[in-house]
Amino acid sequence: MESSETEHSQSREWRREKRVNVGPTERKASVIGGAALAMSGLRCISKQNYASGLAMMLAGGMFLYRGQTGHCGIYDAMGVDTVHTRNSALTIEKAVTIGLPPQEVYEFWRNLENLPRFMRHLESVQVTGVRTSHWKAVGPGGISAEWDAEMMEDTPGQQISWHSVGEADVPNKGSVEFKEAPGHRGTEVKVTIDYYPPGGGAGRAAAKLAQGINAQQLEEDLKRLKQILELGEETTARRTVE
């Protein structure tokens, strides 16, 4: 009983942590801007300009909520997180529950050459050493990118993390966590990826590629992973992003 309560508490904590997706600077600006809008709305209402006043107060309330809670619904939908973002990174995070033990899911992911089987933007991943690999990706309009990656953490059945090395077309880092799901329902797989598009013309192309790798696509990728592992079925990932 105590173990079950602990698992549920950990699951609630995980969800609560995910809700905060607005960084400290944005939260302060949201509170200040929200208060200003609300005050402007009250002044409009006092002058019997009810439509504009109510609209301003509604917008002000939304900004105040954003600032006080640190949660933005639009950011959720876009998969954006400015809490953990540095150097203009694009951060995406998604999770899925798979009905298999953590060790089994980990072993499938640990064979990095399996990743293009369910990750739509990846053309290939070639293992080049014990902790190194070479990745090829394709994005909108056929834009392609390549990079070498090094594994930073490899804890069997628990976590894998990696980061790009050298002159990567799209500098990035990522991690995947494998946790036993509450109620022994399998494994909670949580994936977090940060992309750091460089500046200049190459950076604009890289940014376009990174924009094609969004939260919705990652969610679809994880659904394909679930299908492969639970049902042994595999769909062909369409490589061209419109």
mmCIF file of C-alpha atoms in Angstrom:
data_model
loop_
_atom_site.group_PDB
_atom_site.id
_atom_site.type_symbol
_atom_site.label_atom_id
_atom_site.label_comp_id
_atom_site.label_asym_id
_atom_site.label_seq_id
_atom_site.Cartn_x
_atom_site.Cartn_y
_atom_site.Cartn_z
ATOM 1 C CA MET A 1 0.000 0.000 0.000
ATOM 2 C CA GLU A 2 2.790 2.381 0.981
ATOM 3 C CA SER A 3 4.694 1.494 -2.203
ATOM 4 C CA SER A 4 1.614 2.269 -4.326
ATOM 5 C CA GLU A 5 1.138 5.657 -2.637
ATOM 6 C CA THR A 6 4.808 6.473 -3.229
ATOM 7 C CA GLU A 7 4.504 5.611 -6.929
ATOM 8 C CA HIS A 8 1.399 7.791 -7.293
ATOM 9 C CA SER A 9 3.137 10.621 -5.446
ATOM 10 C CA GLN A 10 6.152 10.376 -7.764
ATOM 11 C CA SER A 11 3.849 10.352 -10.796
ATOM 12 C CA ARG A 12 2.018 13.466 -9.541
ATOM 13 C CA GLU A 13 5.354 15.189 -8.901
ATOM 14 C CA TRP A 14 6.509 14.376 -12.441
ATOM 15 C CA ARG A 15 3.326 15.867 -13.921
ATOM 16 C CA ARG A 16 3.590 18.955 -11.678
ATOM 17 C CA GLU A 17 7.184 19.521 -12.785
ATOM 18 C CA LYS A 18 6.155 19.337 -16.437
ATOM 19 C CA ARG A 19 3.517 22.058 -15.969
ATOM 20 C CA VAL A 20 6.111 24.763 -15.262
ATOM 21 C CA ASN A 21 7.314 25.706 -18.754
ATOM 22 C CA VAL A 22 7.799 29.503 -18.475
ATOM 23 C CA GLY A 23 11.191 30.851 -17.404
ATOM 24 C CA PRO A 24 11.696 33.279 -14.460
ATOM 25 C CA THR A 25 12.258 36.380 -16.624
ATOM 26 C CA GLU A 26 9.115 35.701 -18.671
ATOM 27 C CA ARG A 27 7.101 35.092 -15.510
ATOM 28 C CA LYS A 28 8.063 38.494 -14.075
ATOM 29 C CA ALA A 29 7.274 40.213 -17.373
ATOM 30 C CA SER A 30 3.924 38.402 -17.536
ATOM 31 C CA VAL A 31 2.941 39.575 -14.050
ATOM 32 C CA ILE A 32 3.897 43.199 -14.788
ATOM 33 C CA GLY A 33 2.227 43.188 -18.202
ATOM 34 C CA GLY A 34 -0.854 41.405 -16.880
ATOM 35 C CA ALA A 35 -1.307 43.905 -14.046
ATOM 36 C CA ALA A 36 -0.932 46.819 -16.478
ATOM 37 C CA LEU A 37 -3.522 45.346 -18.843
ATOM 38 C CA ALA A 38 -5.954 44.708 -15.998
ATOM 39 C CA MET A 39 -5.607 48.291 -14.753
ATOM 40 C CA SER A 40 -6.147 49.626 -18.270
ATOM 41 C CA GLY A 41 -9.233 47.458 -18.514
ATOM 42 C CA LEU A 42 -10.637 48.860 -15.276
ATOM 43 C CA ARG A 43 -10.093 52.417 -16.544
ATOM 44 C CA CYS A 44 -11.943 51.588 -19.782
ATOM 45 C CA ILE A 45 -14.847 50.107 -17.815
ATOM 46 C CA SER A 46 -14.989 53.210 -15.602
ATOM 47 C CA LYS A 47 -15.427 55.205 -18.823
ATOM 48 C CA GLN A 48 -18.216 52.795 -19.872
ATOM 49 C CA ASN A 49 -16.090 51.265 -22.636
ATOM 50 C CA TYR A 50 -17.123 47.796 -21.505
ATOM 51 C CA ALA A 51 -16.069 45.704 -24.513
ATOM 52 C CA SER A 52 -12.476 46.943 -24.605
ATOM 53 C CA GLY A 53 -12.251 46.956 -20.824
ATOM 54 C CA LEU A 54 -13.375 43.362 -20.423
ATOM 55 C CA ALA A 55 -11.059 42.231 -23.229
ATOM 56 C CA MET A 56 -8.092 43.910 -21.526
ATOM 57 C CA MET A 57 -8.988 42.451 -18.145
ATOM 58 C CA LEU A 58 -9.296 38.967 -19.659
ATOM 59 C CA ALA A 59 -5.916 39.283 -21.363
ATOM 60 C CA GLY A 60 -4.406 40.690 -18.180
ATOM 61 C CA GLY A 61 -5.768 37.765 -16.175
ATOM 62 C CA MET A 62 -4.238 35.282 -18.600
ATOM 63 C CA PHE A 63 -0.822 36.951 -18.288
ATOM 64 C CA LEU A 64 -1.117 37.083 -14.496
ATOM 65 C CA TYR A 65 -1.953 33.355 -14.411
ATOM 66 C CA ARG A 66 1.010 32.645 -16.677
ATOM 67 C CA GLY A 67 3.332 34.622 -14.443
ATOM 68 C CA GLN A 68 2.084 33.245 -11.133
ATOM 69 C CA THR A 69 1.907 29.568 -12.120
ATOM 70 C CA GLY A 70 4.756 29.421 -14.642
ATOM 71 C CA HIS A 71 2.480 27.474 -16.996
ATOM 72 C CA CYS A 72 1.588 28.426 -20.585
ATOM 73 C CA GLY A 73 -0.946 26.326 -22.487
ATOM 74 C CA ILE A 74 0.342 27.536 -25.863
ATOM 75 C CA TYR A 75 3.880 26.465 -24.900
ATOM 76 C CA ASP A 76 2.457 23.062 -23.914
ATOM 77 C CA ALA A 77 0.870 22.647 -27.335
ATOM 78 C CA MET A 78 4.097 23.672 -29.091
ATOM 79 C CA GLY A 79 6.336 21.623 -26.824
ATOM 80 C CA VAL A 80 8.282 24.728 -25.766
ATOM 81 C CA ASP A 81 10.007 24.984 -22.375
ATOM 82 C CA THR A 82 11.833 28.212 -21.470
ATOM 83 C CA VAL A 83 12.573 27.086 -17.897
ATOM 84 C CA HIS A 84 15.401 24.770 -18.895
ATOM 85 C CA THR A 85 16.253 26.542 -22.149
ATOM 86 C CA ARG A 86 19.635 28.210 -22.594
ATOM 87 C CA ASN A 87 21.266 29.912 -25.569
ATOM 88 C CA SER A 88 18.019 29.996 -27.595
ATOM 89 C CA ALA A 89 17.567 26.241 -27.464
ATOM 90 C CA LEU A 90 14.430 24.567 -28.761
ATOM 91 C CA THR A 91 13.349 22.118 -26.056
ATOM 92 C CA ILE A 92 10.803 19.369 -26.647
ATOM 93 C CA GLU A 93 9.642 16.800 -24.131
ATOM 94 C CA LYS A 94 7.157 13.947 -24.316
ATOM 95 C CA ALA A 95 6.369 10.744 -22.428
ATOM 96 C CA VAL A 96 4.614 7.457 -23.156
ATOM 97 C CA THR A 97 3.746 4.334 -21.173
ATOM 98 C CA ILE A 98 4.805 1.038 -22.739
ATOM 99 C CA GLY A 99 3.565 -2.296 -21.406
ATOM 100 C CA LEU A 100 6.995 -3.884 -21.008
ATOM 101 C CA PRO A 101 9.635 -3.873 -18.228
ATOM 102 C CA PRO A 102 12.075 -0.914 -18.152
ATOM 103 C CA GLN A 103 15.080 -3.109 -18.945
ATOM 104 C CA GLU A 104 13.472 -4.433 -22.134
ATOM 105 C CA VAL A 105 12.539 -0.954 -23.381
ATOM 106 C CA TYR A 106 16.005 0.328 -22.476
ATOM 107 C CA GLU A 107 17.708 -2.465 -24.439
ATOM 108 C CA PHE A 108 15.719 -1.645 -27.588
ATOM 109 C CA TRP A 109 16.594 2.069 -27.332
ATOM 110 C CA ARG A 110 20.217 1.358 -26.399
ATOM 111 C CA ASN A 111 20.670 -0.220 -29.822
ATOM 112 C CA LEU A 112 20.819 3.244 -31.400
ATOM 113 C CA GLU A 113 20.412 1.864 -34.909
ATOM 114 C CA ASN A 114 16.796 1.075 -33.921
ATOM 115 C CA LEU A 115 15.964 4.784 -33.553
ATOM 116 C CA PRO A 116 15.175 5.505 -37.245
ATOM 117 C CA ARG A 117 12.610 2.689 -37.098
ATOM 118 C CA PHE A 118 10.277 4.939 -35.103
ATOM 119 C CA MET A 119 11.760 8.472 -35.170
ATOM 120 C CA ARG A 120 10.433 10.143 -38.291
ATOM 121 C CA HIS A 121 13.146 12.775 -38.733
ATOM 122 C CA LEU A 122 16.057 10.320 -38.508
ATOM 123 C CA GLU A 123 17.397 8.800 -41.705
ATOM 124 C CA SER A 124 20.088 6.722 -40.006
ATOM 125 C CA VAL A 125 22.137 6.291 -36.843
ATOM 126 C CA GLN A 126 25.452 4.501 -37.199
ATOM 127 C CA VAL A 127 27.324 3.281 -34.138
ATOM 128 C CA THR A 128 30.988 4.311 -34.477
ATOM 129 C CA GLY A 129 32.344 3.350 -31.051
ATOM 130 C CA VAL A 130 31.451 2.169 -27.575
ATOM 131 C CA ARG A 131 29.933 5.569 -26.721
ATOM 132 C CA THR A 132 29.933 7.363 -30.088
ATOM 133 C CA SER A 133 27.626 7.405 -33.108
ATOM 134 C CA HIS A 134 26.908 9.308 -36.338
ATOM 135 C CA TRP A 135 23.382 10.650 -36.966
ATOM 136 C CA LYS A 136 21.674 11.749 -40.186
ATOM 137 C CA ALA A 137 18.370 13.646 -40.126
ATOM 138 C CA VAL A 138 16.005 15.161 -42.687
ATOM 139 C CA GLY A 139 13.541 18.007 -42.190
ATOM 140 C CA PRO A 140 11.085 20.253 -44.051
ATOM 141 C CA GLY A 141 11.816 20.738 -47.738
ATOM 142 C CA GLY A 142 14.338 17.918 -47.741
ATOM 143 C CA ILE A 143 16.833 19.847 -45.591
ATOM 144 C CA SER A 144 19.330 17.372 -44.160
ATOM 145 C CA ALA A 145 21.768 17.511 -41.260
ATOM 146 C CA GLU A 146 24.453 15.270 -39.807
ATOM 147 C CA TRP A 147 26.320 15.170 -36.525
ATOM 148 C CA ASP A 148 28.454 12.968 -34.327
ATOM 149 C CA ALA A 149 27.158 12.201 -30.848
ATOM 150 C CA GLU A 150 28.654 10.932 -27.629
ATOM 151 C CA MET A 151 26.780 9.137 -24.861
ATOM 152 C CA MET A 152 27.082 10.987 -21.564
ATOM 153 C CA GLU A 153 25.124 8.613 -19.335
ATOM 154 C CA ASP A 154 24.181 4.990 -19.790
ATOM 155 C CA THR A 155 22.451 3.420 -16.796
ATOM 156 C CA PRO A 156 20.897 0.068 -17.820
ATOM 157 C CA GLY A 157 17.149 0.030 -17.373
ATOM 158 C CA GLN A 158 17.062 3.631 -16.142
ATOM 159 C CA GLN A 159 18.504 6.364 -18.352
ATOM 160 C CA ILE A 160 20.434 7.199 -21.520
ATOM 161 C CA SER A 161 21.692 10.698 -22.332
ATOM 162 C CA TRP A 162 23.766 12.016 -25.214
ATOM 163 C CA HIS A 163 25.060 15.220 -26.804
ATOM 164 C CA SER A 164 26.428 16.208 -30.188
ATOM 165 C CA VAL A 165 30.171 16.733 -30.536
ATOM 166 C CA GLY A 166 32.397 18.501 -33.050
ATOM 167 C CA GLU A 167 30.988 20.616 -35.894
ATOM 168 C CA ALA A 168 27.376 19.462 -35.706
ATOM 169 C CA ASP A 169 24.937 20.898 -38.280
ATOM 170 C CA VAL A 170 22.380 21.127 -35.457
ATOM 171 C CA PRO A 171 24.020 21.066 -31.996
ATOM 172 C CA ASN A 172 21.796 19.109 -29.649
ATOM 173 C CA LYS A 173 21.538 17.039 -26.516
ATOM 174 C CA GLY A 174 18.932 14.633 -25.233
ATOM 175 C CA SER A 175 17.965 12.125 -22.598
ATOM 176 C CA VAL A 176 15.497 9.290 -22.196
ATOM 177 C CA GLU A 177 14.370 7.991 -18.810
ATOM 178 C CA PHE A 178 12.838 4.588 -18.152
ATOM 179 C CA LYS A 179 10.720 4.361 -14.978
ATOM 180 C CA GLU A 180 8.415 1.625 -13.766
ATOM 181 C CA ALA A 181 4.857 2.808 -14.343
ATOM 182 C CA PRO A 182 2.448 2.991 -11.369
ATOM 183 C CA GLY A 183 0.440 -0.162 -10.844
ATOM 184 C CA HIS A 184 3.068 -2.258 -12.624
ATOM 185 C CA ARG A 185 1.630 -1.192 -15.978
ATOM 186 C CA GLY A 186 5.010 -1.297 -17.704
ATOM 187 C CA THR A 187 7.463 1.527 -18.314
ATOM 188 C CA GLU A 188 7.085 5.290 -18.399
ATOM 189 C CA VAL A 189 9.439 6.539 -21.124
ATOM 190 C CA LYS A 190 10.228 10.261 -20.868
ATOM 191 C CA VAL A 191 12.217 11.885 -23.696
ATOM 192 C CA THR A 192 13.739 15.378 -23.569
ATOM 193 C CA ILE A 193 15.637 16.862 -26.530
ATOM 194 C CA ASP A 194 17.328 20.287 -26.791
ATOM 195 C CA TYR A 195 18.323 21.734 -30.175
ATOM 196 C CA TYR A 196 20.679 24.740 -30.468
ATOM 197 C CA PRO A 197 20.486 26.128 -34.033
ATOM 198 C CA PRO A 198 23.650 28.158 -34.832
ATOM 199 C CA GLY A 199 23.635 31.629 -36.385
ATOM 200 C CA GLY A 200 24.003 32.669 -40.029
ATOM 201 C CA GLY A 201 22.599 31.027 -43.138
ATOM 202 C CA ALA A 202 23.461 27.549 -41.890
ATOM 203 C CA GLY A 203 21.673 28.412 -38.667
ATOM 204 C CA ARG A 204 18.495 29.384 -40.500
ATOM 205 C CA ALA A 205 18.486 26.047 -42.326
ATOM 206 C CA ALA A 206 19.191 24.239 -39.067
ATOM 207 C CA ALA A 207 16.382 26.160 -37.353
ATOM 208 C CA LYS A 208 13.972 25.077 -40.095
ATOM 209 C CA LEU A 209 15.033 21.488 -39.544
ATOM 210 C CA ALA A 210 14.612 21.813 -35.781
ATOM 211 C CA GLN A 211 11.135 23.364 -36.190
ATOM 212 C CA GLY A 212 10.078 20.243 -38.080
ATOM 213 C CA ILE A 213 11.115 18.181 -35.058
ATOM 214 C CA ASN A 214 8.368 19.345 -32.741
ATOM 215 C CA ALA A 215 6.453 17.984 -29.775
ATOM 216 C CA GLN A 216 3.663 16.558 -31.928
ATOM 217 C CA GLN A 217 6.133 14.636 -34.062
ATOM 218 C CA LEU A 218 7.961 13.316 -30.991
ATOM 219 C CA GLU A 219 4.628 12.160 -29.584
ATOM 220 C CA GLU A 220 3.924 10.291 -32.838
ATOM 221 C CA ASP A 221 7.420 8.800 -32.727
ATOM 222 C CA LEU A 222 6.802 7.436 -29.237
ATOM 223 C CA LYS A 223 3.467 5.975 -30.323
ATOM 224 C CA ARG A 224 5.328 4.106 -33.081
ATOM 225 C CA LEU A 225 7.849 2.880 -30.511
ATOM 226 C CA LYS A 226 4.975 1.614 -28.348
ATOM 227 C CA GLN A 227 3.431 -0.147 -31.352
ATOM 228 C CA ILE A 228 6.699 -1.847 -32.282
ATOM 229 C CA LEU A 229 7.461 -3.060 -28.760
ATOM 230 C CA GLU A 230 3.969 -4.083 -27.679
ATOM 231 C CA LEU A 231 2.569 -5.459 -30.939
ATOM 232 C CA GLY A 232 5.668 -6.243 -32.945
ATOM 233 C CA GLU A 233 4.263 -4.087 -35.742
ATOM 234 C CA GLU A 234 6.095 -1.365 -37.602
ATOM 235 C CA THR A 235 4.782 1.396 -39.843
ATOM 236 C CA THR A 236 6.977 3.058 -42.435
ATOM 237 C CA ALA A 237 7.954 6.504 -41.170
ATOM 238 C CA ARG A 238 7.437 9.053 -43.925
ATOM 239 C CA ARG A 239 10.768 10.848 -44.362
ATOM 240 C CA THR A 240 9.552 13.944 -46.217
ATOM 241 C CA VAL A 241 8.194 16.636 -43.932
ATOM 242 C CA GLU A 242 5.781 18.940 -45.725
#
